[in-house]
Tab-separated table of C-alpha atoms in Angstrom:
chain	number	residue	atom	x	y	z
L	1	MET	CA	-36.416	-9.795	14.001
L	2	LYS	CA	-32.783	-10.848	14.174
L	3	ARG	CA	-31.627	-13.552	11.792
L	4	ASP	CA	-29.512	-16.450	12.997
L	5	TYR	CA	-26.460	-15.150	11.177
L	6	CYS	CA	-23.197	-13.530	12.154
L	7	VAL	CA	-21.483	-10.895	10.028
L	8	THR	CA	-17.768	-10.131	9.919
L	9	PHE	CA	-16.236	-6.979	8.483
L	10	ASP	CA	-12.858	-6.131	7.061
L	11	LEU	CA	-11.373	-2.908	8.480
L	12	TRP	CA	-9.090	-1.094	6.014
L	13	GLU	CA	-10.860	0.353	2.955
L	14	THR	CA	-14.149	-1.016	4.255
L	15	LEU	CA	-14.830	0.614	7.630
L	16	PHE	CA	-11.685	2.773	7.578
L	17	ILE	CA	-10.966	4.701	4.375
L	18	ASP	CA	-7.366	5.783	3.927
L	19	ARG	CA	-5.731	8.357	1.658
L	20	HIS	CA	-2.264	8.337	0.155
L	21	GLU	CA	-1.492	11.705	1.755
L	22	LEU	CA	-2.209	10.327	5.232
L	23	ASP	CA	-0.257	7.140	4.545
L	24	HIS	CA	2.703	9.205	3.337
L	25	GLU	CA	2.687	11.341	6.487
L	26	ARG	CA	2.521	8.252	8.694
L	27	ASP	CA	5.493	6.767	6.856
L	28	ARG	CA	7.553	9.942	7.235
L	29	MET	CA	6.683	10.281	10.914
L	30	ARG	CA	7.641	6.648	11.568
L	31	TYR	CA	11.164	6.689	10.178
L	32	GLU	CA	11.833	10.179	11.545
L	33	GLY	CA	10.517	9.062	14.938
L	34	LEU	CA	12.719	5.967	14.910
L	35	HIS	CA	15.689	8.178	14.047
L	36	GLN	CA	14.981	10.532	16.948
L	37	VAL	CA	14.601	7.712	19.464
L	38	LEU	CA	17.724	5.911	18.270
L	39	SER	CA	19.699	9.172	18.469
L	40	SER	CA	18.478	9.700	22.037
L	41	LEU	CA	19.855	6.228	22.801
L	42	ASP	CA	23.232	7.193	21.247
L	43	ILE	CA	22.600	4.879	18.308
L	44	GLU	CA	23.505	7.011	15.307
L	45	ILE	CA	22.034	5.832	12.006
L	46	PRO	CA	21.791	8.352	9.139
L	47	LEU	CA	18.205	9.388	8.473
L	48	ASP	CA	18.568	8.615	4.758
L	49	ASP	CA	19.636	5.068	5.598
L	50	LEU	CA	16.610	4.596	7.856
L	51	ARG	CA	14.318	6.018	5.197
L	52	GLY	CA	15.714	3.673	2.571
L	53	ALA	CA	15.433	0.678	4.884
L	54	TYR	CA	11.878	1.654	5.787
L	55	GLU	CA	10.857	1.843	2.129
L	56	GLU	CA	12.583	-1.445	1.301
L	57	SER	CA	10.848	-3.122	4.236
L	58	ALA	CA	7.519	-2.964	2.387
L	59	HIS	CA	8.791	-5.574	-0.072
L	60	GLN	CA	10.260	-7.692	2.717
L	61	PHE	CA	6.973	-7.640	4.605
L	62	GLN	CA	5.147	-8.545	1.422
L	63	SER	CA	7.251	-11.680	1.012
L	64	ILE	CA	6.262	-12.687	4.554
L	65	TRP	CA	2.597	-11.872	4.006
L	66	ARG	CA	2.608	-13.818	0.751
L	67	ARG	CA	2.970	-16.896	2.936
L	68	ASN	CA	-0.090	-15.711	4.924
L	69	GLU	CA	2.209	-15.147	7.891
L	70	SER	CA	2.351	-12.066	10.090
L	71	ILE	CA	5.153	-9.913	11.479
L	72	SER	CA	4.825	-7.900	14.676
L	73	ALA	CA	5.580	-4.184	14.933
L	74	THR	CA	8.612	-5.010	17.090
L	75	ASP	CA	10.007	-7.375	14.470
L	76	GLN	CA	9.300	-4.792	11.765
L	77	ILE	CA	11.399	-2.245	13.654
L	78	ARG	CA	14.183	-4.811	14.143
L	79	LEU	CA	14.190	-5.576	10.422
L	80	ILE	CA	14.362	-1.864	9.499
L	81	ILE	CA	17.273	-1.200	11.886
L	82	ARG	CA	19.204	-4.218	10.617
L	83	GLU	CA	18.582	-3.267	7.000
L	84	ALA	CA	19.695	0.328	7.623
L	85	THR	CA	22.951	-0.809	9.253
L	86	ARG	CA	23.669	-3.923	7.166
L	87	ASN	CA	23.054	-6.039	10.284
L	88	ALA	CA	25.583	-4.065	12.343
L	89	VAL	CA	22.932	-2.891	14.830
L	90	ASP	CA	20.085	-4.874	16.368
L	91	LEU	CA	17.067	-3.890	18.411
L	92	PRO	CA	18.111	-2.585	21.861
L	93	LYS	CA	17.794	-5.082	24.691
L	94	ASP	CA	16.440	-2.528	27.185
L	95	PRO	CA	12.619	-2.982	27.315
L	96	SER	CA	12.090	0.748	27.918
L	97	ALA	CA	14.071	1.555	24.770
L	98	VAL	CA	11.987	-0.931	22.791
L	99	ASP	CA	8.832	0.717	24.148
L	100	MET	CA	10.079	4.118	22.947
L	101	LEU	CA	10.732	2.727	19.471
L	102	GLN	CA	7.336	1.039	19.361
L	103	ASN	CA	5.607	4.274	20.359
L	104	ALA	CA	7.430	6.140	17.597
L	105	TYR	CA	6.301	3.483	15.124
L	106	VAL	CA	2.670	3.264	16.245
L	107	ASP	CA	1.779	6.854	17.214
L	108	PRO	CA	1.578	8.123	13.601
L	109	LEU	CA	-1.667	6.147	13.236
L	110	PHE	CA	-3.278	8.559	15.692
L	111	LYS	CA	-1.623	11.694	14.297
L	112	PHE	CA	-2.760	10.938	10.739
L	113	PRO	CA	-5.649	8.480	11.105
L	114	PRO	CA	-7.708	7.060	8.250
L	115	LYS	CA	-11.229	8.440	8.160
L	116	LEU	CA	-14.239	6.435	9.172
L	117	ASN	CA	-16.417	5.379	6.242
L	118	ASP	CA	-19.347	7.831	6.213
L	119	GLU	CA	-21.775	4.901	6.226
L	120	ALA	CA	-19.993	2.792	8.841
L	121	MET	CA	-21.950	3.902	11.888
L	122	ALA	CA	-25.384	3.565	10.278
L	123	THR	CA	-24.448	0.209	8.745
L	124	LEU	CA	-23.174	-1.214	12.023
L	125	GLU	CA	-26.255	0.036	13.866
L	126	GLY	CA	-28.438	-1.578	11.197
L	127	MET	CA	-26.524	-4.847	11.420
L	128	ARG	CA	-26.899	-4.941	15.181
L	129	GLY	CA	-30.648	-5.093	14.757
L	130	ARG	CA	-30.506	-7.737	12.039
L	131	VAL	CA	-27.940	-10.385	13.015
L	132	ARG	CA	-26.886	-12.290	16.101
L	133	LYS	CA	-23.282	-11.103	16.423
L	134	LEU	CA	-20.720	-8.944	14.633
L	135	GLY	CA	-17.037	-9.651	14.168
L	136	LEU	CA	-14.030	-7.970	12.603
L	137	ILE	CA	-11.281	-9.770	10.663
L	138	SER	CA	-8.397	-7.513	9.688
L	139	ASN	CA	-4.946	-7.980	8.275
L	140	THR	CA	-2.460	-5.599	9.845
L	141	GLY	CA	0.351	-3.718	8.136
L	142	ARG	CA	2.537	-1.346	10.103
L	143	SER	CA	-0.164	-0.596	12.698
L	144	PRO	CA	-0.753	-3.439	15.205
L	145	GLY	CA	-4.153	-4.710	16.235
L	146	ALA	CA	-3.937	-3.127	19.688
L	147	ALA	CA	-3.555	0.325	18.126
L	148	LEU	CA	-6.338	-0.296	15.614
L	149	ARG	CA	-8.709	-1.313	18.408
L	150	LYS	CA	-7.847	1.929	20.171
L	151	LEU	CA	-8.647	3.909	17.018
L	152	MET	CA	-11.915	2.006	16.608
L	153	GLY	CA	-12.721	3.044	20.167
L	154	ARG	CA	-12.041	6.675	19.361
L	155	TYR	CA	-14.410	6.430	16.406
L	156	GLU	CA	-16.952	4.770	18.739
L	157	ILE	CA	-17.410	1.664	16.594
L	158	LEU	CA	-15.570	-0.839	18.801
L	159	PRO	CA	-18.634	-1.561	21.011
L	160	PHE	CA	-20.523	-2.903	17.990
L	161	PHE	CA	-18.168	-5.881	17.744
L	162	ASP	CA	-18.384	-9.070	19.757
L	163	VAL	CA	-15.088	-10.309	18.310
L	164	THR	CA	-12.093	-8.514	16.782
L	165	ILE	CA	-9.412	-10.600	15.070
L	166	PHE	CA	-6.149	-9.041	13.861
L	167	SER	CA	-3.536	-10.945	11.893
L	168	ASP	CA	-0.584	-9.833	14.031
L	169	GLU	CA	-2.301	-11.339	17.073
L	170	VAL	CA	-3.222	-14.716	15.569
L	171	GLY	CA	-0.100	-15.215	13.441
L	172	CYS	CA	-1.803	-15.697	10.071
L	173	ARG	CA	-3.437	-13.442	7.495
L	174	LYS	CA	-6.394	-13.451	5.171
L	175	PRO	CA	-6.949	-15.356	2.916
L	176	ASP	CA	-5.645	-18.150	5.198
L	177	LYS	CA	-8.694	-20.043	6.414
L	178	ARG	CA	-7.311	-20.152	9.959
L	179	ILE	CA	-8.041	-16.480	10.558
L	180	PHE	CA	-11.658	-16.923	9.419
L	181	GLU	CA	-11.888	-20.083	11.491
L	182	ALA	CA	-10.727	-18.195	14.596
L	183	ALA	CA	-13.365	-15.502	14.113
L	184	VAL	CA	-16.215	-17.923	13.470
L	185	ALA	CA	-15.254	-20.020	16.494
L	186	GLN	CA	-15.143	-16.999	18.789
L	187	LEU	CA	-18.515	-15.853	17.470
L	188	GLY	CA	-19.972	-19.268	18.300
L	189	SER	CA	-21.146	-19.594	14.713
L	190	ASN	CA	-20.375	-21.798	11.719
L	191	PRO	CA	-19.179	-20.825	8.231
L	192	ALA	CA	-22.549	-21.389	6.547
L	193	ARG	CA	-24.211	-18.932	8.956
L	194	THR	CA	-21.506	-16.270	8.729
L	195	ILE	CA	-21.196	-13.553	6.082
L	196	HIS	CA	-17.992	-11.596	5.488
L	197	ILE	CA	-17.816	-8.093	3.994
L	198	GLY	CA	-14.581	-6.655	2.622
L	199	ASP	CA	-12.878	-4.852	-0.252
L	200	ASP	CA	-10.068	-7.226	-1.218
L	201	PRO	CA	-11.148	-9.827	-3.796
L	202	GLU	CA	-8.505	-12.355	-2.802
L	203	ALA	CA	-8.036	-11.786	0.929
L	204	ASP	CA	-11.673	-11.145	1.804
L	205	ILE	CA	-13.819	-12.829	-0.824
L	206	TRP	CA	-11.783	-15.838	-1.938
L	207	GLY	CA	-10.539	-16.426	1.608
L	208	ALA	CA	-13.988	-16.360	3.201
L	209	LYS	CA	-15.597	-18.500	0.517
L	210	GLN	CA	-12.820	-21.100	0.696
L	211	PHE	CA	-13.806	-21.505	4.336
L	212	GLY	CA	-17.481	-21.931	3.422
L	213	MET	CA	-18.730	-18.446	4.268
L	214	ARG	CA	-20.763	-16.114	2.098
L	215	ALA	CA	-18.908	-12.974	1.069
L	216	LEU	CA	-19.856	-9.483	-0.090
L	217	LEU	CA	-17.321	-7.488	-2.077
L	218	PHE	CA	-17.215	-3.813	-1.146
L	219	ASP	CA	-16.118	-2.643	-4.578
L	220	TYR	CA	-13.501	-0.087	-3.593
L	221	PRO	CA	-10.798	0.572	-6.220
L	222	VAL	CA	-7.205	1.409	-5.341
L	223	PRO	CA	-6.986	5.237	-5.263
L	224	GLU	CA	-4.628	6.770	-7.822
L	225	GLY	CA	-2.383	8.189	-5.097
L	226	PHE	CA	-1.582	4.709	-3.830
L	227	LYS	CA	-1.003	3.388	-7.359
L	228	ARG	CA	1.792	5.926	-7.869
L	229	VAL	CA	3.726	4.669	-4.843
L	230	PRO	CA	5.368	1.273	-5.510
L	231	THR	CA	6.029	0.716	-1.790
L	232	SER	CA	2.434	1.412	-0.716
L	233	LEU	CA	1.288	-1.621	1.270
L	234	PHE	CA	-2.277	-1.089	0.029
L	235	ALA	CA	-1.252	-1.075	-3.626
L	236	LEU	CA	1.144	-3.998	-3.145
L	237	SER	CA	-1.644	-6.078	-1.634
L	238	ARG	CA	-3.759	-5.576	-4.744
L	239	VAL	CA	-0.945	-6.210	-7.226
L	240	ASP	CA	0.430	-9.320	-5.547
L	241	ARG	CA	-2.460	-11.603	-6.441
L	242	ARG	CA	-2.103	-15.388	-6.366
L	243	VAL	CA	-5.672	-16.363	-7.259
L	244	PRO	CA	-7.017	-15.669	-10.778
L	245	ASP	CA	-10.112	-13.488	-11.068
L	246	SER	CA	-11.997	-16.418	-12.583
L	247	GLU	CA	-11.824	-18.190	-9.212
L	248	ILE	CA	-13.146	-15.221	-7.224
L	249	GLU	CA	-16.915	-14.840	-7.204
L	250	PRO	CA	-18.577	-12.831	-4.426
L	251	ASP	CA	-22.154	-13.534	-3.423
L	252	ALA	CA	-22.845	-9.872	-4.121
L	253	ARG	CA	-21.019	-6.675	-4.995
L	254	ILE	CA	-21.790	-3.464	-3.149
L	255	THR	CA	-20.551	0.058	-3.805
L	256	SER	CA	-22.144	1.489	-0.677
L	257	LEU	CA	-21.653	-0.060	2.741
L	258	LYS	CA	-25.324	0.317	3.602
L	259	GLU	CA	-26.216	-1.959	0.672
L	260	ALA	CA	-25.044	-4.816	2.889
L	261	LEU	CA	-28.182	-4.341	4.997
L	262	ALA	CA	-30.425	-5.158	2.038
L	263	PHE	CA	-28.390	-8.288	1.355
L	264	ILE	CA	-28.856	-9.451	4.946
L	265	ASP	CA	-32.593	-8.836	4.636
L	266	SER	CA	-32.649	-11.081	1.553
L	267	VAL	CA	-30.778	-14.118	2.895
L	268	SER	CA	-32.673	-17.201	3.967
């Protein structure tokens, strides 16, 4: 029998599991792709300058995200080009040129995709039989929500979700309560009857509980490969904490995604 609850999932490092090697290849392909497109448009920017601007952009994005704000892929590209040229060059005005740059920036997600959590499919199938609706609440980094939905479709998990919320599309990021509020409203639920599952103690657990939801921490540590890269967005998100651990208390900790099913069975 289905329970009168809704469940929301985080995406990165919960349903999608990334590796530093894949992240590194995506980064390389992005700035090299931008360089190739700009060259084809007769905009000559040295590759080393683009690479440096791309790496520096991680810290600039982090300062934006620290305010729980979002930045679109187009604005990310604009920032990188300006940084690489000391504001001498801006984003082209031709929409077709912008499309080419966006494709170069987004396509690496599909060339070097994160893997699907081995337990994701079985967990989502199990949830479908246990709760009223499923939602997804995901912060976005360099890959926009539209591309992530497409990848979810390729992995055949998109149909499980009644609602998918991405920070670049709603203009705010976890742990801001507005992104949880948007998901709960679209699910036709209320915070007390909605349970969130994610790996980030601050963004997922503290954020959801501040909005009145229950929250399960998928206890997934930062892989060593990401720790060694100071500009890794994943590592930066874990280092740049604003809420002390003493204020973060999940309703349960799970080390296997399927353990969430037992928690749902236990709630009243």
